[in-house]
């Protein structure tokens, strides 16, 4: 099939986008649009399915867009959007090896897409000088307005308060300009503008030579910089750097060994919970330890950035670095055990799950740095491999409805872990069946919770019980969930086919299927 001209294709795509997204919540419409895009690109042979980078990124887009329909979570939409940007980056420059560079070139195209469309139009109408001048003048205002409307749309999706605020502004404008707005639909224009930007981004793809040339100069293998005899002082500087690195990593290993021994004793084997709040133990301690792991990786990358990799008799430094990195893996395990103690006593939450994924990536990152030192790999190699790992982990994480898991786990372990009703009441609508508990169930949970946690939550001499003052009562939680159920029922029943998704459909059937 012969591709349509980009100018026409962008307009057709923007119209299709408007038809399926106008006044619709996100749901099947995202799946439909992305399937149409990938189908068109496949039919016109712009996607080379036999090439690995095309196959992986296009498959990733298809997989994660299915996740958006299955789970309807913010994470699934974010990962799908990320992979779609990466996919377009591969379409722009398939020769790029690093996902980071593919994202760079793609993001640049996203923000310059209206300009790219204008330039494409001018190139196709080069003989029409008047049109060129008018378009340039128009572009001064149109391009920024399109970008502004795009961000209004994104911010409205992320914040109900911002969405309400923008609706108030739209209502005010509508009231003051009703004689015009009888013929103009504000949100129709916004939807078309967003569709236009996205369509231009997909179908008018421009190479960024600086990014491509910069990567072409990069290699996975570290190249030795030969020192001239006239620059012997550089060798002595390298020797001093070697001595400094040996001293530094020797001292740091001793410090970290002390910390690891203490953690193995107090965190791994002899941890005892005495009712204390573990926020400092986990939150502050975890963040500091994570920062130290990142700094540890940065230190090794710094010292092994160039010729120290080729310095004669650098075996001692390499051994010290291997021990240092291995100790950081032990430190990461300690952080994971801290986090597990927190989950055991204070149940699941987003950050606690996030810490587990981050630690998995941190350990992988430490292992790639070991390979970098051993095999004399470049920083480009470390960044490339780790960026792939991050994308894989994000994709896997997007395949789970974490809200449902959190709700199920936290209530199932209410006799052992703290049940934070305030937090649970904020989980997504798809988790409402797990959040919907009877007043009797909530009262029984409250009795256990107060017995287990309340005695340790006094506010000093005043002896005011912080439990009842800070956290929701069963009655408050029950009422909040009932209000949310009613709102969810009304919202779901008003949704059209294009906004359908499995997660909320299943929740509706479980809550109201027999009505």
Short mmCIF file of C-alpha atoms in Angstrom, two decimals:
data_model
loop_
_atom_site.label_atom_id
_atom_site.label_comp_id
_atom_site.label_asym_id
_atom_site.label_seq_id
_atom_site.Cartn_x
_atom_site.Cartn_y
_atom_site.Cartn_z
CA UNK A 1 0.00 0.00 0.00
CA UNK A 2 1.33 3.42 -0.96
CA UNK A 3 1.49 5.76 2.08
CA UNK A 4 -0.67 8.87 2.09
CA UNK A 5 1.04 12.24 1.91
CA UNK A 6 2.08 13.22 5.46
CA UNK A 7 0.12 16.48 5.34
CA UNK A 8 -3.14 14.68 4.54
CA UNK A 9 -2.37 11.74 6.82
CA UNK A 10 -1.91 13.98 9.86
CA UNK A 11 -5.29 15.62 9.28
CA UNK A 12 -7.05 12.28 8.79
CA UNK A 13 -5.41 10.89 11.93
CA UNK A 14 -6.34 13.99 13.94
CA UNK A 15 -9.96 13.65 12.84
CA UNK A 16 -10.01 9.95 13.82
CA UNK A 17 -8.42 10.87 17.16
CA UNK A 18 -11.12 13.49 17.75
CA UNK A 19 -13.91 11.07 16.88
CA UNK A 20 -12.81 8.46 19.41
CA UNK A 21 -11.52 10.72 22.24
CA UNK A 22 -13.91 13.70 22.19
CA UNK A 23 -15.72 13.84 25.55
CA UNK A 24 -14.61 10.28 26.30
CA UNK A 25 -12.62 8.90 29.22
CA UNK A 26 -9.59 6.79 28.37
CA UNK A 27 -10.40 3.15 27.70
CA UNK A 28 -10.87 1.13 24.52
CA UNK A 29 -10.26 4.29 22.49
CA UNK A 30 -6.55 4.18 23.37
CA UNK A 31 -6.36 0.56 22.19
CA UNK A 32 -8.28 1.35 18.99
CA UNK A 33 -6.13 4.36 18.09
CA UNK A 34 -2.80 2.63 18.70
CA UNK A 35 -3.95 -0.47 16.79
CA UNK A 36 -4.93 1.73 13.84
CA UNK A 37 -1.56 3.50 13.90
CA UNK A 38 0.48 0.29 14.06
CA UNK A 39 -1.74 -1.38 11.45
CA UNK A 40 -1.23 1.53 9.03
CA UNK A 41 2.52 1.62 9.63
CA UNK A 42 2.66 -2.15 9.10
CA UNK A 43 0.57 -2.13 5.90
CA UNK A 44 2.72 0.66 4.45
CA UNK A 45 5.82 -1.36 5.46
CA UNK A 46 7.20 1.38 7.68
CA UNK A 47 7.51 -1.13 10.54
CA UNK A 48 10.15 -3.73 9.73
CA UNK A 49 8.91 -6.54 11.96
CA UNK A 50 11.93 -8.74 11.22
CA UNK A 51 14.28 -6.20 12.78
CA UNK A 52 14.62 -6.68 16.53
CA UNK A 53 14.29 -3.05 17.63
CA UNK A 54 11.08 -2.56 15.61
CA UNK A 55 9.63 -5.85 16.84
CA UNK A 56 10.40 -5.27 20.53
CA UNK A 57 9.16 -1.68 20.72
CA UNK A 58 6.01 -2.25 18.64
CA UNK A 59 5.22 -5.38 20.66
CA UNK A 60 5.81 -3.42 23.86
CA UNK A 61 3.30 -0.79 22.75
CA UNK A 62 0.71 -3.46 21.92
CA UNK A 63 1.29 -5.28 25.21
CA UNK A 64 1.05 -2.19 27.39
CA UNK A 65 -1.99 -0.80 25.60
CA UNK A 66 -3.71 -4.09 26.44
CA UNK A 67 -2.63 -3.49 30.06
CA UNK A 68 -4.37 -0.09 29.99
CA UNK A 69 -7.64 -1.80 29.12
CA UNK A 70 -7.15 -4.67 31.58
CA UNK A 71 -6.00 -2.64 34.60
CA UNK A 72 -6.83 1.00 33.77
CA UNK A 73 -4.06 2.18 36.10
CA UNK A 74 -2.00 5.36 35.94
CA UNK A 75 1.13 3.21 35.74
CA UNK A 76 -0.13 1.26 32.72
CA UNK A 77 -1.00 4.48 30.86
CA UNK A 78 2.37 6.04 31.74
CA UNK A 79 4.35 2.99 30.58
CA UNK A 80 2.30 2.72 27.39
CA UNK A 81 2.94 6.41 26.66
CA UNK A 82 6.66 5.92 27.38
CA UNK A 83 6.91 2.89 25.09
CA UNK A 84 4.95 4.66 22.36
CA UNK A 85 7.46 7.53 22.47
CA UNK A 86 10.30 4.99 22.35
CA UNK A 87 8.63 3.22 19.41
CA UNK A 88 8.42 6.47 17.43
CA UNK A 89 12.08 7.09 18.28
CA UNK A 90 12.94 3.73 16.72
CA UNK A 91 10.87 4.66 13.66
CA UNK A 92 12.81 7.93 13.36
CA UNK A 93 16.29 6.44 13.75
CA UNK A 94 16.37 2.62 13.84
CA UNK A 95 20.17 2.70 13.84
CA UNK A 96 20.24 4.04 17.40
CA UNK A 97 21.30 1.39 19.93
CA UNK A 98 20.48 3.15 23.19
CA UNK A 99 16.85 3.55 24.31
CA UNK A 100 17.94 6.80 25.98
CA UNK A 101 18.91 8.30 22.63
CA UNK A 102 15.74 6.95 20.99
CA UNK A 103 13.71 8.69 23.69
CA UNK A 104 15.69 11.91 23.23
CA UNK A 105 15.12 12.07 19.49
CA UNK A 106 11.46 11.12 19.91
CA UNK A 107 10.74 13.71 22.61
CA UNK A 108 12.37 16.39 20.49
CA UNK A 109 10.07 15.39 17.62
CA UNK A 110 7.05 15.46 19.92
CA UNK A 111 7.59 19.07 20.95
CA UNK A 112 8.55 20.18 17.46
CA UNK A 113 5.76 18.27 15.69
CA UNK A 114 3.62 21.35 14.85
CA UNK A 115 6.72 23.05 13.43
CA UNK A 116 7.58 19.90 11.49
CA UNK A 117 4.06 19.93 10.03
CA UNK A 118 4.41 23.58 9.06
CA UNK A 119 7.77 22.91 7.40
CA UNK A 120 6.34 19.90 5.57
CA UNK A 121 3.48 22.06 4.28
CA UNK A 122 5.88 24.77 3.13
CA UNK A 123 8.09 22.24 1.34
CA UNK A 124 5.04 20.90 -0.51
CA UNK A 125 3.95 24.43 -1.45
CA UNK A 126 7.34 26.05 -2.02
CA UNK A 127 6.10 28.02 -5.02
CA UNK A 128 3.35 29.71 -3.01
CA UNK A 129 5.28 32.53 -1.35
CA UNK A 130 2.16 34.13 0.11
CA UNK A 131 1.12 30.88 1.82
CA UNK A 132 4.61 30.51 3.25
CA UNK A 133 4.53 34.00 4.79
CA UNK A 134 1.06 33.50 6.23
CA UNK A 135 1.98 30.13 7.70
CA UNK A 136 5.06 31.56 9.36
CA UNK A 137 3.00 34.29 10.96
CA UNK A 138 0.36 31.80 11.98
CA UNK A 139 2.97 29.44 13.44
CA UNK A 140 4.09 32.11 15.91
CA UNK A 141 0.79 31.69 17.74
CA UNK A 142 -0.57 28.31 16.69
CA UNK A 143 2.38 26.17 17.79
CA UNK A 144 2.52 27.52 21.37
CA UNK A 145 -1.28 27.32 21.67
CA UNK A 146 -1.32 23.68 20.59
CA UNK A 147 1.37 22.83 23.14
CA UNK A 148 -0.48 24.77 25.85
CA UNK A 149 -3.72 22.89 25.13
CA UNK A 150 -1.81 19.59 25.21
CA UNK A 151 -0.55 20.32 28.70
CA UNK A 152 -4.01 21.49 29.81
CA UNK A 153 -5.34 18.10 28.73
CA UNK A 154 -2.56 16.17 30.51
CA UNK A 155 -2.84 18.19 33.72
CA UNK A 156 -6.62 17.79 33.69
CA UNK A 157 -6.24 14.01 33.51
CA UNK A 158 -3.80 13.99 36.42
CA UNK A 159 -5.69 16.32 38.80
CA UNK A 160 -9.43 16.52 39.45
CA UNK A 161 -8.95 19.95 41.04
CA UNK A 162 -7.12 21.31 37.99
CA UNK A 163 -9.76 19.78 35.72
CA UNK A 164 -12.52 21.46 37.74
CA UNK A 165 -10.61 24.76 37.63
CA UNK A 166 -10.24 24.58 33.85
CA UNK A 167 -13.92 23.70 33.52
CA UNK A 168 -14.76 26.80 35.54
CA UNK A 169 -12.65 28.91 33.18
CA UNK A 170 -14.31 27.29 30.18
CA UNK A 171 -17.74 27.97 31.70
CA UNK A 172 -16.79 31.61 32.32
CA UNK A 173 -15.58 32.04 28.75
CA UNK A 174 -18.70 30.28 27.53
CA UNK A 175 -20.90 32.64 29.53
CA UNK A 176 -19.14 35.78 28.29
CA UNK A 177 -18.90 34.68 24.67
CA UNK A 178 -22.05 32.61 24.38
CA UNK A 179 -22.94 34.21 21.08
CA UNK A 180 -19.72 32.75 19.63
CA UNK A 181 -19.65 29.48 21.51
CA UNK A 182 -23.05 28.59 20.13
CA UNK A 183 -21.06 27.72 17.04
CA UNK A 184 -17.74 26.65 18.61
CA UNK A 185 -17.07 23.74 20.96
CA UNK A 186 -14.03 24.50 23.15
CA UNK A 187 -13.24 20.88 24.08
CA UNK A 188 -13.70 19.78 20.48
CA UNK A 189 -10.97 22.22 19.47
CA UNK A 190 -8.72 21.05 22.33
CA UNK A 191 -9.22 17.38 21.43
CA UNK A 192 -8.49 18.03 17.76
CA UNK A 193 -5.39 20.08 18.67
CA UNK A 194 -4.03 17.24 20.81
CA UNK A 195 -4.81 14.73 18.06
CA UNK A 196 -3.07 16.98 15.55
CA UNK A 197 0.12 17.20 17.67
CA UNK A 198 0.19 13.43 18.26
CA UNK A 199 -0.49 12.68 14.59
CA UNK A 200 2.22 15.06 13.39
CA UNK A 201 4.58 13.45 15.91
CA UNK A 202 3.85 9.96 14.55
CA UNK A 203 3.73 10.60 10.82
CA UNK A 204 6.17 13.49 10.23
CA UNK A 205 9.40 12.18 11.67
CA UNK A 206 12.60 14.20 11.48
CA UNK A 207 16.15 13.03 12.16
CA UNK A 208 18.21 14.92 14.72
CA UNK A 209 21.70 14.55 13.29
CA UNK A 210 23.50 15.65 16.45
CA UNK A 211 21.98 12.80 18.50
CA UNK A 212 22.69 10.21 15.80
CA UNK A 213 26.27 11.38 15.22
CA UNK A 214 26.95 11.52 18.94
CA UNK A 215 25.89 7.89 19.38
CA UNK A 216 27.89 6.77 16.35
CA UNK A 217 30.98 7.98 18.20
CA UNK A 218 30.08 5.81 21.20
CA UNK A 219 31.15 2.21 21.69
CA UNK A 220 30.44 -0.52 24.22
CA UNK A 221 34.18 -1.13 24.46
CA UNK A 222 36.41 1.35 26.25
CA UNK A 223 39.20 2.71 24.04
CA UNK A 224 42.61 3.43 25.50
CA UNK A 225 43.95 6.97 25.13
CA UNK A 226 47.61 6.70 24.20
CA UNK A 227 49.85 9.12 26.10
CA UNK A 228 52.72 10.77 24.26
CA UNK A 229 56.20 10.65 25.81
CA UNK A 230 56.23 14.43 26.01
CA UNK A 231 53.29 14.23 28.39
CA UNK A 232 54.82 11.95 31.00
CA UNK A 233 53.26 14.08 33.70
CA UNK A 234 49.90 12.60 32.69
CA UNK A 235 51.20 9.16 33.57
CA UNK A 236 52.26 10.36 37.00
CA UNK A 237 48.85 12.02 37.41
CA UNK A 238 47.26 8.67 36.54
CA UNK A 239 49.52 6.94 39.07
CA UNK A 240 48.44 9.41 41.75
CA UNK A 241 44.80 8.86 40.81
CA UNK A 242 45.36 5.11 41.16
CA UNK A 243 46.84 5.54 44.64
CA UNK A 244 43.98 7.84 45.63
CA UNK A 245 41.41 5.32 44.37
CA UNK A 246 43.06 2.43 46.25
CA UNK A 247 43.05 4.45 49.48
CA UNK A 248 39.45 5.60 48.95
CA UNK A 249 37.96 2.19 48.15
CA UNK A 250 39.99 0.54 50.90
CA UNK A 251 38.60 2.96 53.48
CA UNK A 252 35.07 2.81 52.07
CA UNK A 253 35.11 -0.99 52.14
CA UNK A 254 36.04 -0.90 55.82
CA UNK A 255 33.20 1.54 56.56
CA UNK A 256 30.64 -0.43 54.57
CA UNK A 257 31.78 -3.70 56.12
CA UNK A 258 31.04 -2.22 59.56
CA UNK A 259 27.59 -1.08 58.43
CA UNK A 260 26.81 -4.43 56.80
CA UNK A 261 27.85 -6.39 59.91
CA UNK A 262 25.60 -4.22 62.06
CA UNK A 263 22.69 -4.52 59.59
CA UNK A 264 23.08 -8.29 59.28
CA UNK A 265 22.93 -8.55 63.05
CA UNK A 266 20.12 -6.06 63.78
CA UNK A 267 18.06 -6.16 60.56
CA UNK A 268 18.55 -9.64 59.10
CA UNK A 269 18.50 -11.90 62.17
CA UNK A 270 17.72 -10.06 65.41
CA UNK A 271 15.10 -7.52 64.41
CA UNK A 272 12.32 -7.18 66.97
CA UNK A 273 9.31 -4.96 66.54
CA UNK A 274 8.16 -3.45 69.81
CA UNK A 275 5.27 -1.45 68.47
CA UNK A 276 7.38 1.50 67.32
CA UNK A 277 6.55 3.40 64.16
CA UNK A 278 9.05 2.25 61.52
CA UNK A 279 8.91 5.34 59.32
CA UNK A 280 12.40 6.55 60.32
CA UNK A 281 13.78 3.02 60.26
CA UNK A 282 12.55 2.46 56.72
CA UNK A 283 11.79 5.75 54.97
CA UNK A 284 14.77 7.84 56.02
CA UNK A 285 17.14 4.88 56.29
CA UNK A 286 16.04 3.47 52.94
CA UNK A 287 16.38 6.76 51.09
CA UNK A 288 19.86 7.34 52.52
CA UNK A 289 20.99 3.82 51.68
CA UNK A 290 19.57 4.05 48.15
CA UNK A 291 21.44 7.34 47.69
CA UNK A 292 24.63 5.67 48.92
CA UNK A 293 24.21 2.83 46.40
CA UNK A 294 23.80 5.33 43.55
CA UNK A 295 26.85 7.27 44.78
CA UNK A 296 28.81 4.01 45.00
CA UNK A 297 28.07 3.21 41.36
CA UNK A 298 29.00 6.78 40.37
CA UNK A 299 32.36 6.52 42.16
CA UNK A 300 33.34 3.32 40.33
CA UNK A 301 32.23 4.77 36.99
CA UNK A 302 34.28 7.90 37.67
CA UNK A 303 37.55 6.15 38.49
CA UNK A 304 37.17 3.61 35.69
CA UNK A 305 36.11 6.14 33.08
CA UNK A 306 39.34 6.18 31.02
CA UNK A 307 42.94 5.01 31.26
CA UNK A 308 42.79 3.71 34.82
CA UNK A 309 41.22 0.64 33.19
CA UNK A 310 44.54 0.06 31.38
CA UNK A 311 46.89 1.07 34.19
CA UNK A 312 49.60 -1.61 34.78
CA UNK A 313 49.11 -3.74 37.88
CA UNK A 314 45.67 -2.31 38.69
CA UNK A 315 44.51 -5.68 40.02
CA UNK A 316 44.36 -4.44 43.64
CA UNK A 317 42.06 -1.57 42.70
CA UNK A 318 39.82 -3.90 40.70
CA UNK A 319 39.57 -6.33 43.62
CA UNK A 320 38.68 -3.45 45.98
CA UNK A 321 35.99 -2.31 43.52
CA UNK A 322 34.56 -5.83 43.21
CA UNK A 323 34.40 -6.11 47.00
CA UNK A 324 32.86 -2.62 47.19
CA UNK A 325 30.18 -3.50 44.64
CA UNK A 326 29.49 -6.87 46.30
CA UNK A 327 29.09 -5.11 49.64
CA UNK A 328 26.64 -2.71 48.01
CA UNK A 329 24.60 -5.70 46.85
CA UNK A 330 24.53 -6.87 50.49
CA UNK A 331 23.47 -3.33 51.44
CA UNK A 332 20.66 -3.51 48.87
CA UNK A 333 19.51 -6.79 50.43
CA UNK A 334 19.51 -5.06 53.84
CA UNK A 335 17.34 -2.29 52.42
CA UNK A 336 14.99 -4.93 51.01
CA UNK A 337 14.75 -6.64 54.41
CA UNK A 338 14.05 -3.26 56.07
CA UNK A 339 11.31 -2.69 53.54
CA UNK A 340 9.93 -6.19 54.17
CA UNK A 341 9.78 -5.52 57.92
CA UNK A 342 7.86 -2.34 57.13
CA UNK A 343 5.41 -4.22 54.90
CA UNK A 344 5.03 -6.96 57.51
CA UNK A 345 3.94 -4.50 60.19
CA UNK A 346 2.48 -1.60 58.17
CA UNK A 347 1.16 -3.38 55.04
CA UNK A 348 1.56 -2.51 51.38
CA UNK A 349 1.75 0.94 49.82
CA UNK A 350 2.98 2.33 46.50
CA UNK A 351 6.40 3.44 47.76
CA UNK A 352 7.08 0.12 49.49
CA UNK A 353 6.38 -1.73 46.24
CA UNK A 354 8.45 0.83 44.34
CA UNK A 355 11.42 0.28 46.66
CA UNK A 356 11.39 -3.45 45.82
CA UNK A 357 11.51 -2.74 42.08
CA UNK A 358 14.21 -0.12 42.55
CA UNK A 359 16.37 -2.52 44.56
CA UNK A 360 16.02 -5.12 41.82
CA UNK A 361 17.26 -2.55 39.31
CA UNK A 362 20.01 -1.39 41.68
CA UNK A 363 21.38 -4.92 42.04
CA UNK A 364 21.26 -5.34 38.25
CA UNK A 365 23.05 -2.00 37.88
CA UNK A 366 25.77 -3.05 40.33
CA UNK A 367 26.31 -6.26 38.37
CA UNK A 368 26.65 -4.34 35.10
CA UNK A 369 29.26 -2.11 36.74
CA UNK A 370 31.18 -5.25 37.76
CA UNK A 371 31.11 -6.32 34.10
CA UNK A 372 32.18 -2.82 33.04
CA UNK A 373 35.28 -2.96 35.30
CA UNK A 374 36.14 -6.57 34.42
CA UNK A 375 35.69 -6.32 30.65
CA UNK A 376 36.66 -2.65 30.21
CA UNK A 377 33.22 -1.58 29.04
CA UNK A 378 32.26 2.04 28.46
CA UNK A 379 29.81 4.27 30.32
CA UNK A 380 27.66 4.13 27.18
CA UNK A 381 27.37 0.36 27.64
CA UNK A 382 26.32 0.69 31.29
CA UNK A 383 23.72 3.35 30.49
CA UNK A 384 22.37 1.40 27.49
CA UNK A 385 21.99 -1.92 29.30
CA UNK A 386 20.47 -0.36 32.41
CA UNK A 387 17.98 1.71 30.40
CA UNK A 388 16.78 -1.51 28.78
CA UNK A 389 16.41 -3.09 32.24
CA UNK A 390 14.38 -0.11 33.51
CA UNK A 391 12.02 -0.35 30.52
CA UNK A 392 11.56 -4.11 31.00
CA UNK A 393 10.82 -3.71 34.73
CA UNK A 394 8.38 -0.85 34.12
CA UNK A 395 6.61 -2.94 31.46
CA UNK A 396 6.28 -5.92 33.81
CA UNK A 397 5.07 -3.68 36.64
CA UNK A 398 2.40 -2.21 34.35
CA UNK A 399 0.95 -5.69 33.89
CA UNK A 400 -0.36 -5.81 37.46
CA UNK A 401 -3.31 -4.05 39.07
CA UNK A 402 -1.45 -2.93 42.18
CA UNK A 403 -4.46 -1.21 43.74
CA UNK A 404 -6.38 -4.49 43.92
CA UNK A 405 -3.34 -6.32 45.31
CA UNK A 406 -2.77 -3.62 47.95
CA UNK A 407 -6.42 -3.66 49.04
CA UNK A 408 -6.59 -7.47 49.21
CA UNK A 409 -3.28 -7.83 51.06
CA UNK A 410 -3.89 -5.06 53.58
CA UNK A 411 -7.33 -6.27 54.64
CA UNK A 412 -6.31 -9.93 54.60
CA UNK A 413 -3.45 -9.15 57.01
CA UNK A 414 -5.39 -6.74 59.21
CA UNK A 415 -4.69 -8.88 62.28
CA UNK A 416 -0.92 -8.50 61.75
CA UNK A 417 -0.35 -5.23 59.86
CA UNK A 418 -1.54 -1.67 60.28
CA UNK A 419 -4.57 -0.86 58.11
CA UNK A 420 -4.29 2.72 56.90
CA UNK A 421 -7.93 3.45 56.05
CA UNK A 422 -7.11 6.99 54.88
CA UNK A 423 -4.77 5.59 52.22
CA UNK A 424 -7.01 2.69 51.22
CA UNK A 425 -9.92 5.07 50.65
CA UNK A 426 -7.90 6.75 47.87
CA UNK A 427 -7.26 3.63 45.78
CA UNK A 428 -8.75 3.48 42.29
CA UNK A 429 -12.31 2.50 41.42
CA UNK A 430 -11.14 -0.88 40.13
CA UNK A 431 -10.29 -1.83 43.73
CA UNK A 432 -13.70 -0.85 45.15
CA UNK A 433 -14.90 -4.48 45.53
CA UNK A 434 -11.89 -5.18 47.77
CA UNK A 435 -12.37 -1.89 49.63
CA UNK A 436 -16.09 -2.42 50.25
CA UNK A 437 -16.33 -3.82 53.78
CA UNK A 438 -19.34 -4.02 56.07
CA UNK A 439 -19.48 -1.89 59.20
CA UNK A 440 -19.22 -5.04 61.29
CA UNK A 441 -16.04 -6.13 59.49
CA UNK A 442 -14.53 -2.67 59.89
CA UNK A 443 -15.40 -2.55 63.59
CA UNK A 444 -13.72 -5.91 64.17
CA UNK A 445 -10.64 -4.70 62.33
CA UNK A 446 -10.64 -1.53 64.41
CA UNK A 447 -10.61 -3.47 67.68
CA UNK A 448 -7.54 -5.43 66.59
CA UNK A 449 -5.82 -2.33 65.24
CA UNK A 450 -6.30 -0.27 68.38
CA UNK A 451 -5.10 -3.12 70.56
CA UNK A 452 -1.99 -3.63 68.44
CA UNK A 453 -1.03 -0.06 67.52
CA UNK A 454 -2.86 2.53 69.60
CA UNK A 455 -0.91 2.15 72.89
CA UNK A 456 2.28 3.22 71.14
CA UNK A 457 0.84 6.34 69.51
CA UNK A 458 0.47 8.80 72.35
CA UNK A 459 1.35 12.47 72.01
CA UNK A 460 3.58 12.83 75.05
CA UNK A 461 2.35 14.23 78.34
CA UNK A 462 -1.12 15.06 77.06
CA UNK A 463 -1.72 11.34 76.38
CA UNK A 464 -4.06 12.14 73.52
CA UNK A 465 -4.57 9.08 71.39
CA UNK A 466 -3.21 9.93 67.94
CA UNK A 467 -4.86 6.89 66.40
CA UNK A 468 -8.38 8.26 66.64
CA UNK A 469 -7.25 11.81 65.97
CA UNK A 470 -5.21 11.15 62.82
CA UNK A 471 -6.82 8.13 61.16
CA UNK A 472 -10.29 7.48 59.81
CA UNK A 473 -12.81 5.76 62.01
CA UNK A 474 -14.63 2.72 60.59
CA UNK A 475 -17.77 4.85 60.19
CA UNK A 476 -15.91 7.54 58.24
CA UNK A 477 -14.27 4.97 55.99
CA UNK A 478 -17.53 3.12 55.40
CA UNK A 479 -19.33 6.34 54.47
CA UNK A 480 -16.51 7.39 52.16
CA UNK A 481 -16.60 4.08 50.27
CA UNK A 482 -20.40 4.19 49.96
CA UNK A 483 -20.18 7.66 48.43
CA UNK A 484 -17.48 6.46 46.06
CA UNK A 485 -19.55 3.42 45.07
CA UNK A 486 -22.52 5.62 44.20
CA UNK A 487 -20.32 8.00 42.19
CA UNK A 488 -18.62 5.09 40.43
CA UNK A 489 -21.98 3.53 39.50
CA UNK A 490 -23.19 6.78 37.96
CA UNK A 491 -19.91 7.40 36.16
CA UNK A 492 -19.63 3.88 34.76
CA UNK A 493 -23.23 3.77 33.54
CA UNK A 494 -22.72 7.08 31.73
CA UNK A 495 -19.59 5.88 29.93
CA UNK A 496 -19.79 4.92 26.30
CA UNK A 497 -18.27 1.96 24.49
CA UNK A 498 -15.06 3.85 23.69
CA UNK A 499 -14.31 4.43 27.39
CA UNK A 500 -14.87 0.78 28.37
CA UNK A 501 -12.15 -1.04 30.30
CA UNK A 502 -12.04 -4.47 31.90
CA UNK A 503 -10.90 -3.40 35.40
CA UNK A 504 -13.83 -1.07 36.03
CA UNK A 505 -16.25 -3.38 34.21
CA UNK A 506 -15.27 -6.21 36.55
CA UNK A 507 -15.55 -3.92 39.59
CA UNK A 508 -19.03 -2.81 38.50
CA UNK A 509 -20.19 -6.40 38.00
CA UNK A 510 -18.90 -7.44 41.43
CA UNK A 511 -20.54 -4.49 43.16
CA UNK A 512 -23.79 -4.09 41.23
CA UNK A 513 -24.06 -7.07 38.87
CA UNK A 514 -27.07 -8.55 40.66
CA UNK A 515 -28.98 -5.24 40.83
#
